[in-house]
PDB file of C-alpha atoms in Angstrom:
ATOM      1  CA  MET A   1      79.261  11.091 -10.026  1.00 47.00           C
ATOM      2  CA  SER A   2      79.473   7.359 -10.517  1.00 50.00           C
ATOM      3  CA  ASP A   3      82.375   7.141  -8.037  1.00 52.00           C
ATOM      4  CA  GLY A   4      80.364   9.119  -5.508  1.00 51.00           C
ATOM      5  CA  ASN A   5      77.359   6.851  -5.932  1.00 53.00           C
ATOM      6  CA  ALA A   6      79.555   3.796  -5.547  1.00 56.00           C
ATOM      7  CA  GLN A   7      81.021   5.173  -2.316  1.00 52.00           C
ATOM      8  CA  ARG A   8      77.573   5.960  -0.963  1.00 52.00           C
ATOM      9  CA  ARG A   9      76.365   2.467  -1.857  1.00 59.00           C
ATOM     10  CA  ALA A  10      79.432   0.924  -0.184  1.00 56.00           C
ATOM     11  CA  LEU A  11      78.861   3.025   2.926  1.00 52.00           C
ATOM     12  CA  ALA A  12      75.196   2.074   2.950  1.00 52.00           C
ATOM     13  CA  ASP A  13      76.150  -1.590   2.654  1.00 62.00           C
ATOM     14  CA  LYS A  14      78.538  -1.278   5.604  1.00 57.00           C
ATOM     15  CA  ILE A  15      75.902   0.455   7.698  1.00 57.00           C
ATOM     16  CA  ARG A  16      73.350  -2.222   6.790  1.00 65.00           C
ATOM     17  CA  GLN A  17      75.802  -5.020   7.591  1.00 66.00           C
ATOM     18  CA  ASN A  18      76.647  -3.377  10.906  1.00 60.00           C
ATOM     19  CA  HIS A  19      72.953  -3.143  11.771  1.00 60.00           C
ATOM     20  CA  GLN A  20      72.510  -6.789  10.833  1.00 70.00           C
ATOM     21  CA  ARG A  21      75.436  -7.856  13.043  1.00 68.00           C
ATOM     22  CA  LYS A  22      74.036  -5.884  15.971  1.00 62.00           C
ATOM     23  CA  ALA A  23      70.608  -7.390  15.382  1.00 65.00           C
ATOM     24  CA  ARG A  24      72.099 -10.892  15.361  1.00 72.00           C
ATOM     25  CA  ARG A  25      73.967 -10.158  18.605  1.00 71.00           C
ATOM     26  CA  ARG A  26      70.792  -8.870  20.210  1.00 68.00           C
ATOM     27  CA  ARG A  27      68.933 -11.978  19.112  1.00 68.00           C
ATOM     28  CA  SER A  28      71.735 -14.191  20.471  1.00 60.00           C
ATOM     29  CA  VAL A  29      71.737 -12.400  23.830  1.00 52.00           C
ATOM     30  CA  ALA A  30      67.952 -12.577  23.974  1.00 50.00           C
ATOM     31  CA  THR A  31      68.049 -16.293  23.173  1.00 51.00           C
ATOM     32  CA  VAL A  32      70.604 -16.955  25.918  1.00 44.00           C
ATOM     33  CA  LEU A  33      68.543 -14.994  28.439  1.00 52.00           C
ATOM     34  CA  ILE A  34      65.408 -16.893  27.465  1.00 48.00           C
ATOM     35  CA  VAL A  35      67.216 -20.228  27.852  1.00 41.00           C
ATOM     36  CA  VAL A  36      68.551 -19.222  31.287  1.00 38.00           C
ATOM     37  CA  ILE A  37      65.108 -18.078  32.399  1.00 48.00           C
ATOM     38  CA  VAL A  38      63.525 -21.314  31.182  1.00 39.00           C
ATOM     39  CA  VAL A  39      66.161 -23.459  32.934  1.00 40.00           C
ATOM     40  CA  VAL A  40      65.702 -21.578  36.216  1.00 39.00           C
ATOM     41  CA  ALA A  41      61.923 -21.766  35.893  1.00 44.00           C
ATOM     42  CA  LEU A  42      62.038 -25.517  35.252  1.00 42.00           C
ATOM     43  CA  ALA A  43      64.360 -26.035  38.216  1.00 46.00           C
ATOM     44  CA  LEU A  44      62.028 -24.092  40.497  1.00 48.00           C
ATOM     45  CA  LEU A  45      59.037 -25.951  39.111  1.00 48.00           C
ATOM     46  CA  GLY A  46      60.733 -29.288  39.705  1.00 47.00           C
ATOM     47  CA  TRP A  47      61.582 -28.358  43.290  1.00 43.00           C
ATOM     48  CA  ARG A  48      58.048 -27.140  43.949  1.00 48.00           C
ATOM     49  CA  GLN A  49      56.584 -30.281  42.425  1.00 46.00           C
ATOM     50  CA  LEU A  50      58.831 -32.427  44.625  1.00 48.00           C
ATOM     51  CA  ARG A  51      57.763 -30.557  47.751  1.00 49.00           C
ATOM     52  CA  ALA A  52      54.140 -30.635  46.619  1.00 43.00           C
ATOM     53  CA  SER A  53      54.415 -34.361  45.930  1.00 45.00           C
ATOM     54  CA  GLU A  54      55.755 -34.939  49.423  1.00 48.00           C
ATOM     55  CA  GLU A  55      52.915 -32.897  50.915  1.00 48.00           C
ATOM     56  CA  ASP A  56      50.262 -34.506  48.706  1.00 43.00           C
ATOM     57  CA  THR A  57      51.369 -38.010  49.711  1.00 58.00           C
ATOM     58  CA  GLY A  58      51.425 -37.103  53.380  1.00 75.00           C
ATOM     59  CA  ILE A  59      55.169 -37.494  53.813  1.00 92.00           C
ATOM     60  CA  ALA A  60      56.455 -35.671  56.870  1.00 96.00           C
ATOM     61  CA  VAL A  61      59.558 -33.652  55.990  1.00 97.00           C
ATOM     62  CA  PRO A  62      61.905 -33.081  58.946  1.00 98.00           C
ATOM     63  CA  GLU A  63      63.174 -29.696  59.947  1.00 98.00           C
ATOM     64  CA  ASN A  64      66.864 -29.017  59.270  1.00 98.00           C
ATOM     65  CA  ALA A  65      67.125 -31.480  56.353  1.00 98.00           C
ATOM     66  CA  THR A  66      68.796 -30.636  53.061  1.00 98.00           C
ATOM     67  CA  ASP A  67      66.959 -30.881  49.744  1.00 96.00           C
ATOM     68  CA  ASP A  68      68.998 -33.991  48.886  1.00 97.00           C
ATOM     69  CA  TYR A  69      67.850 -35.876  51.985  1.00 98.00           C
ATOM     70  CA  GLY A  70      70.710 -35.265  54.348  1.00 98.00           C
ATOM     71  CA  PHE A  71      71.727 -33.279  57.405  1.00 99.00           C
ATOM     72  CA  THR A  72      74.736 -30.976  57.141  1.00 99.00           C
ATOM     73  CA  LEU A  73      76.866 -30.415  60.224  1.00 98.00           C
ATOM     74  CA  THR A  74      78.747 -27.176  59.608  1.00 98.00           C
ATOM     75  CA  PRO A  75      81.579 -25.935  61.813  1.00 97.00           C
ATOM     76  CA  GLU A  76      79.237 -23.227  63.093  1.00 96.00           C
ATOM     77  CA  LEU A  77      76.524 -25.720  64.056  1.00 97.00           C
ATOM     78  CA  ALA A  78      79.167 -27.852  65.765  1.00 96.00           C
ATOM     79  CA  GLY A  79      80.128 -24.864  67.907  1.00 95.00           C
ATOM     80  CA  SER A  80      83.401 -24.106  66.153  1.00 94.00           C
ATOM     81  CA  GLU A  81      84.736 -20.567  66.316  1.00 89.00           C
ATOM     82  CA  ALA A  82      87.213 -21.207  63.508  1.00 85.00           C
ATOM     83  CA  VAL A  83      87.082 -18.619  60.752  1.00 70.00           C
ATOM     84  CA  GLY A  84      88.415 -19.488  57.334  1.00 70.00           C
ATOM     85  CA  THR A  85      87.461 -20.405  53.819  1.00 80.00           C
ATOM     86  CA  THR A  86      84.286 -22.251  52.892  1.00 93.00           C
ATOM     87  CA  PRO A  87      84.564 -25.752  54.372  1.00 97.00           C
ATOM     88  CA  VAL A  88      84.828 -28.780  52.109  1.00 98.00           C
ATOM     89  CA  ASP A  89      81.639 -30.847  52.291  1.00 98.00           C
ATOM     90  CA  VAL A  90      82.132 -34.516  53.165  1.00 99.00           C
ATOM     91  CA  GLN A  91      79.108 -36.566  52.089  1.00 99.00           C
ATOM     92  CA  ILE A  92      78.557 -39.810  54.004  1.00 99.00           C
ATOM     93  CA  PHE A  93      75.879 -42.376  53.112  1.00 99.00           C
ATOM     94  CA  GLU A  94      75.384 -44.796  56.011  1.00 98.00           C
ATOM     95  CA  ASP A  95      73.180 -47.515  57.448  1.00 98.00           C
ATOM     96  CA  PHE A  96      73.175 -47.670  61.248  1.00 99.00           C
ATOM     97  CA  LEU A  97      73.224 -51.484  61.100  1.00 98.00           C
ATOM     98  CA  CYS A  98      76.198 -51.606  58.724  1.00 98.00           C
ATOM     99  CA  PRO A  99      79.352 -53.040  60.403  1.00 98.00           C
ATOM    100  CA  SER A 100      81.611 -51.237  57.919  1.00 98.00           C
ATOM    101  CA  CYS A 101      79.932 -47.951  58.850  1.00 98.00           C
ATOM    102  CA  LYS A 102      80.838 -48.567  62.491  1.00 98.00           C
ATOM    103  CA  ALA A 103      84.400 -49.468  61.467  1.00 98.00           C
ATOM    104  CA  PHE A 104      84.645 -46.246  59.438  1.00 98.00           C
ATOM    105  CA  HIS A 105      83.289 -44.226  62.347  1.00 98.00           C
ATOM    106  CA  ASP A 106      85.661 -45.857  64.850  1.00 98.00           C
ATOM    107  CA  GLU A 107      88.703 -45.173  62.663  1.00 98.00           C
ATOM    108  CA  SER A 108      87.868 -41.858  61.011  1.00 99.00           C
ATOM    109  CA  GLY A 109      85.217 -40.292  63.238  1.00 98.00           C
ATOM    110  CA  PRO A 110      87.725 -38.496  65.504  1.00 98.00           C
ATOM    111  CA  PHE A 111      89.633 -37.168  62.466  1.00 99.00           C
ATOM    112  CA  LEU A 112      86.464 -35.800  60.860  1.00 99.00           C
ATOM    113  CA  ALA A 113      85.316 -34.246  64.144  1.00 98.00           C
ATOM    114  CA  GLU A 114      88.667 -32.468  64.374  1.00 98.00           C
ATOM    115  CA  GLN A 115      88.328 -31.211  60.793  1.00 98.00           C
ATOM    116  CA  VAL A 116      84.867 -29.822  61.547  1.00 98.00           C
ATOM    117  CA  ALA A 117      86.142 -28.178  64.727  1.00 97.00           C
ATOM    118  CA  ASN A 118      88.941 -26.370  62.907  1.00 96.00           C
ATOM    119  CA  GLY A 119      86.585 -25.202  60.156  1.00 96.00           C
ATOM    120  CA  THR A 120      88.062 -27.321  57.369  1.00 97.00           C
ATOM    121  CA  VAL A 121      85.032 -29.479  56.542  1.00 98.00           C
ATOM    122  CA  SER A 122      81.311 -29.827  56.981  1.00 98.00           C
ATOM    123  CA  ILE A 123      79.712 -33.274  57.066  1.00 99.00           C
ATOM    124  CA  THR A 124      76.460 -34.140  55.318  1.00 99.00           C
ATOM    125  CA  TYR A 125      74.961 -37.328  56.741  1.00 99.00           C
ATOM    126  CA  HIS A 126      72.635 -39.280  54.436  1.00 99.00           C
ATOM    127  CA  PRO A 127      70.591 -42.199  55.829  1.00 98.00           C
ATOM    128  CA  PHE A 128      70.827 -45.123  53.401  1.00 98.00           C
ATOM    129  CA  THR A 129      68.815 -47.944  54.937  1.00 98.00           C
ATOM    130  CA  PHE A 130      69.452 -50.829  52.576  1.00 95.00           C
ATOM    131  CA  LEU A 131      69.911 -53.487  55.302  1.00 95.00           C
ATOM    132  CA  LEU A 132      66.205 -53.931  56.015  1.00 88.00           C
ATOM    133  CA  GLU A 133      66.474 -57.722  55.936  1.00 92.00           C
ATOM    134  CA  ALA A 134      69.523 -57.840  58.218  1.00 94.00           C
ATOM    135  CA  SER A 135      67.475 -57.692  61.424  1.00 94.00           C
ATOM    136  CA  THR A 136      64.244 -59.223  62.645  1.00 94.00           C
ATOM    137  CA  ASP A 137      62.568 -55.905  63.462  1.00 95.00           C
ATOM    138  CA  GLU A 138      63.493 -53.480  60.652  1.00 97.00           C
ATOM    139  CA  TYR A 139      66.123 -51.967  62.899  1.00 98.00           C
ATOM    140  CA  ALA A 140      67.981 -50.103  60.138  1.00 98.00           C
ATOM    141  CA  GLN A 141      64.844 -48.155  59.322  1.00 98.00           C
ATOM    142  CA  ARG A 142      63.790 -47.660  62.953  1.00 98.00           C
ATOM    143  CA  ALA A 143      67.225 -46.335  63.902  1.00 99.00           C
ATOM    144  CA  ALA A 144      67.304 -43.953  60.938  1.00 99.00           C
ATOM    145  CA  ASN A 145      63.830 -42.685  61.797  1.00 99.00           C
ATOM    146  CA  ALA A 146      64.873 -42.103  65.409  1.00 99.00           C
ATOM    147  CA  ALA A 147      67.908 -40.105  64.290  1.00 99.00           C
ATOM    148  CA  VAL A 148      65.717 -38.005  61.993  1.00 99.00           C
ATOM    149  CA  CYS A 149      63.332 -37.422  64.904  1.00 99.00           C
ATOM    150  CA  VAL A 150      66.281 -35.971  66.810  1.00 99.00           C
ATOM    151  CA  ALA A 151      67.264 -33.715  63.902  1.00 99.00           C
ATOM    152  CA  ASP A 152      63.698 -32.482  63.563  1.00 99.00           C
ATOM    153  CA  ASP A 153      63.388 -31.763  67.273  1.00 98.00           C
ATOM    154  CA  ALA A 154      66.839 -30.505  68.256  1.00 99.00           C
ATOM    155  CA  GLY A 155      68.870 -29.736  65.117  1.00 98.00           C
ATOM    156  CA  VAL A 156      71.805 -31.156  63.220  1.00 99.00           C
ATOM    157  CA  ALA A 157      74.342 -31.086  66.065  1.00 98.00           C
ATOM    158  CA  ALA A 158      71.987 -33.313  68.059  1.00 99.00           C
ATOM    159  CA  TYR A 159      71.583 -35.557  64.993  1.00 99.00           C
ATOM    160  CA  ALA A 160      75.374 -35.914  64.830  1.00 99.00           C
ATOM    161  CA  ALA A 161      75.445 -36.888  68.507  1.00 99.00           C
ATOM    162  CA  MET A 162      72.664 -39.442  67.936  1.00 99.00           C
ATOM    163  CA  HIS A 163      74.536 -40.725  64.873  1.00 99.00           C
ATOM    164  CA  ASP A 164      77.613 -41.364  67.000  1.00 99.00           C
ATOM    165  CA  LEU A 165      75.639 -43.072  69.768  1.00 99.00           C
ATOM    166  CA  LEU A 166      73.892 -45.405  67.320  1.00 99.00           C
ATOM    167  CA  LEU A 167      77.150 -46.495  65.723  1.00 99.00           C
ATOM    168  CA  GLN A 168      78.948 -46.863  69.056  1.00 98.00           C
ATOM    169  CA  ASN A 169      76.113 -49.077  70.321  1.00 98.00           C
ATOM    170  CA  GLN A 170      75.434 -50.917  67.074  1.00 98.00           C
ATOM    171  CA  PRO A 171      73.658 -54.279  67.519  1.00 98.00           C
ATOM    172  CA  ALA A 172      74.755 -57.378  65.633  1.00 97.00           C
ATOM    173  CA  GLU A 173      73.138 -58.246  62.335  1.00 95.00           C
ATOM    174  CA  GLY A 174      70.699 -61.135  62.160  1.00 95.00           C
ATOM    175  CA  GLY A 175      68.678 -60.496  65.302  1.00 95.00           C
ATOM    176  CA  ALA A 176      66.606 -57.796  66.918  1.00 95.00           C
ATOM    177  CA  GLY A 177      68.026 -54.313  67.085  1.00 97.00           C
ATOM    178  CA  LEU A 178      67.800 -51.804  69.896  1.00 98.00           C
ATOM    179  CA  SER A 179      64.299 -51.373  71.271  1.00 98.00           C
ATOM    180  CA  ASP A 180      62.297 -48.187  70.785  1.00 98.00           C
ATOM    181  CA  ASP A 181      62.838 -47.400  74.473  1.00 99.00           C
ATOM    182  CA  GLN A 182      66.597 -47.639  73.971  1.00 99.00           C
ATOM    183  CA  LEU A 183      66.404 -45.412  70.899  1.00 99.00           C
ATOM    184  CA  ILE A 184      64.386 -42.846  72.850  1.00 99.00           C
ATOM    185  CA  ALA A 185      66.952 -42.933  75.669  1.00 99.00           C
ATOM    186  CA  PHE A 186      69.772 -42.286  73.198  1.00 99.00           C
ATOM    187  CA  ALA A 187      67.745 -39.461  71.639  1.00 99.00           C
ATOM    188  CA  THR A 188      67.464 -37.804  75.038  1.00 99.00           C
ATOM    189  CA  GLN A 189      71.191 -38.299  75.616  1.00 99.00           C
ATOM    190  CA  ALA A 190      71.870 -36.663  72.236  1.00 99.00           C
ATOM    191  CA  GLY A 191      69.978 -33.550  73.291  1.00 98.00           C
ATOM    192  CA  ALA A 192      66.447 -34.066  71.964  1.00 99.00           C
ATOM    193  CA  GLY A 193      63.269 -33.416  73.881  1.00 98.00           C
ATOM    194  CA  ASP A 194      60.398 -35.877  73.997  1.00 98.00           C
ATOM    195  CA  VAL A 195      60.482 -37.837  70.723  1.00 99.00           C
ATOM    196  CA  THR A 196      58.518 -40.816  72.056  1.00 99.00           C
ATOM    197  CA  ASP A 197      55.639 -40.475  69.604  1.00 99.00           C
ATOM    198  CA  CYS A 198      57.962 -39.751  66.683  1.00 99.00           C
ATOM    199  CA  VAL A 199      59.949 -42.924  67.360  1.00 99.00           C
ATOM    200  CA  ALA A 200      56.949 -45.131  68.147  1.00 98.00           C
ATOM    201  CA  ASP A 201      54.907 -43.906  65.170  1.00 98.00           C
ATOM    202  CA  ARG A 202      57.923 -43.994  62.826  1.00 98.00           C
ATOM    203  CA  THR A 203      56.932 -40.536  61.675  1.00 98.00           C
ATOM    204  CA  PHE A 204      59.776 -40.066  59.226  1.00 99.00           C
ATOM    205  CA  THR A 205      59.985 -43.602  57.802  1.00 98.00           C
ATOM    206  CA  PRO A 206      58.535 -42.512  54.414  1.00 98.00           C
ATOM    207  CA  TRP A 207      61.148 -39.732  54.258  1.00 98.00           C
ATOM    208  CA  VAL A 208      63.874 -42.248  55.134  1.00 98.00           C
ATOM    209  CA  GLU A 209      62.639 -44.463  52.296  1.00 98.00           C
ATOM    210  CA  ARG A 210      62.838 -41.476  49.937  1.00 98.00           C
ATOM    211  CA  ALA A 211      66.397 -40.873  51.133  1.00 98.00           C
ATOM    212  CA  LEU A 212      67.279 -44.438  50.131  1.00 98.00           C
ATOM    213  CA  GLU A 213      65.763 -43.875  46.675  1.00 98.00           C
ATOM    214  CA  LYS A 214      67.639 -40.586  46.346  1.00 98.00           C
ATOM    215  CA  GLY A 215      70.920 -42.273  47.239  1.00 98.00           C
ATOM    216  CA  ARG A 216      70.382 -45.053  44.721  1.00 98.00           C
ATOM    217  CA  ALA A 217      69.601 -42.450  42.055  1.00 98.00           C
ATOM    218  CA  ALA A 218      72.963 -40.880  42.909  1.00 98.00           C
ATOM    219  CA  ASP A 219      74.709 -44.222  42.236  1.00 98.00           C
ATOM    220  CA  VAL A 220      75.209 -45.160  45.878  1.00 98.00           C
ATOM    221  CA  THR A 221      75.353 -48.954  46.067  1.00 97.00           C
ATOM    222  CA  THR A 222      77.010 -49.719  49.399  1.00 96.00           C
ATOM    223  CA  THR A 223      77.729 -48.270  52.820  1.00 98.00           C
ATOM    224  CA  PRO A 224      79.590 -46.391  53.880  1.00 98.00           C
ATOM    225  CA  THR A 225      79.925 -44.358  50.703  1.00 99.00           C
ATOM    226  CA  VAL A 226      82.085 -41.297  51.305  1.00 99.00           C
ATOM    227  CA  ARG A 227      82.173 -38.517  48.714  1.00 99.00           C
ATOM    228  CA  ILE A 228      84.343 -35.436  48.652  1.00 98.00           C
ATOM    229  CA  GLY A 229      84.289 -33.051  45.730  1.00 96.00           C
ATOM    230  CA  GLY A 230      81.817 -35.338  43.970  1.00 95.00           C
ATOM    231  CA  MET A 231      84.222 -38.292  44.013  1.00 97.00           C
ATOM    232  CA  ASN A 232      84.003 -41.509  46.027  1.00 98.00           C
ATOM    233  CA  VAL A 233      86.879 -41.771  48.499  1.00 98.00           C
ATOM    234  CA  VAL A 234      88.297 -45.256  49.051  1.00 97.00           C
ATOM    235  CA  ARG A 235      91.421 -46.940  50.318  1.00 96.00           C
ATOM    236  CA  SER A 236      93.161 -48.922  47.589  1.00 91.00           C
ATOM    237  CA  ASP A 237      95.510 -51.783  48.408  1.00 87.00           C
ATOM    238  CA  ASN A 238      96.895 -53.779  45.470  1.00 84.00           C
ATOM    239  CA  GLY A 239      93.775 -53.059  43.449  1.00 83.00           C
ATOM    240  CA  THR A 240      91.386 -53.886  46.287  1.00 89.00           C
ATOM    241  CA  GLU A 241      89.169 -51.033  47.466  1.00 92.00           C
ATOM    242  CA  SER A 242      87.985 -50.657  51.043  1.00 95.00           C
ATOM    243  CA  ILE A 243      86.628 -47.963  53.337  1.00 97.00           C
ATOM    244  CA  PRO A 244      88.867 -44.890  53.553  1.00 98.00           C
ATOM    245  CA  GLY A 245      90.887 -43.892  56.584  1.00 98.00           C
ATOM    246  CA  PRO A 246      92.150 -40.504  57.768  1.00 98.00           C
ATOM    247  CA  GLU A 247      95.008 -40.522  55.250  1.00 98.00           C
ATOM    248  CA  GLU A 248      92.704 -40.951  52.257  1.00 98.00           C
ATOM    249  CA  LEU A 249      90.255 -38.414  53.661  1.00 99.00           C
ATOM    250  CA  GLN A 250      93.012 -35.851  54.224  1.00 98.00           C
ATOM    251  CA  PHE A 251      94.241 -36.254  50.654  1.00 98.00           C
ATOM    252  CA  ALA A 252      90.722 -35.849  49.219  1.00 98.00           C
ATOM    253  CA  ILE A 253      89.990 -32.807  51.391  1.00 98.00           C
ATOM    254  CA  GLU A 254      93.180 -31.067  50.317  1.00 97.00           C
ATOM    255  CA  ALA A 255      92.428 -31.849  46.667  1.00 97.00           C
ATOM    256  CA  ALA A 256      88.959 -30.309  47.005  1.00 97.00           C
ATOM    257  CA  GLN A 257      90.107 -27.091  48.676  1.00 93.00           C
TER     258      GLN A 257
END
């Protein structure tokens, strides 16, 4: 009898231990689910608070902008019929008065346009207007606002066209920039409708200022800053870093695929 009782007690212990293990697993799963739900809820709350903050402070938010204050030109938006894998996103932080930004555009713009056309990359343009003191009429900010007016009115492809026009016709630092009338003319050339009031009233200047803050929070300190796969892309020559060219961009794109 004693052996039988011992066996029953051992079996009961095993059953109890098994129940305890299952209970612990259930608690662990429940804890993980609660944590995930809380994280998602906090993320949604943060996003809603950001949007609410923008609305409460009267900041006009342009159509077609990303949540991180940019405009993404996808192959589809650029009119590409290429079908392939998800394109690599090339993030570019620029100031329209920045000479190095024009140099980057002149050298690498055609290469990037080709990569968008063949479906390899998308480009996210971020205005980063840190050269406010480099003109006598706040041109960096006025130009960025005008480009955002175009994006709001006519979409990202038109923004990209305006972006190219502004860099191709970049004024020299130290003086007055392009006039509002010239900016409006370029906006029309880029495909926008009537953005006269938007340009004259600087409708999106507060949003442009937020974009600058967002870039600084993301450790952007100079222009152009080019990021692919979360990494800054530069040209390195004997330890000296400079703006990247097509070769450096190609290498970074292939590494991110």
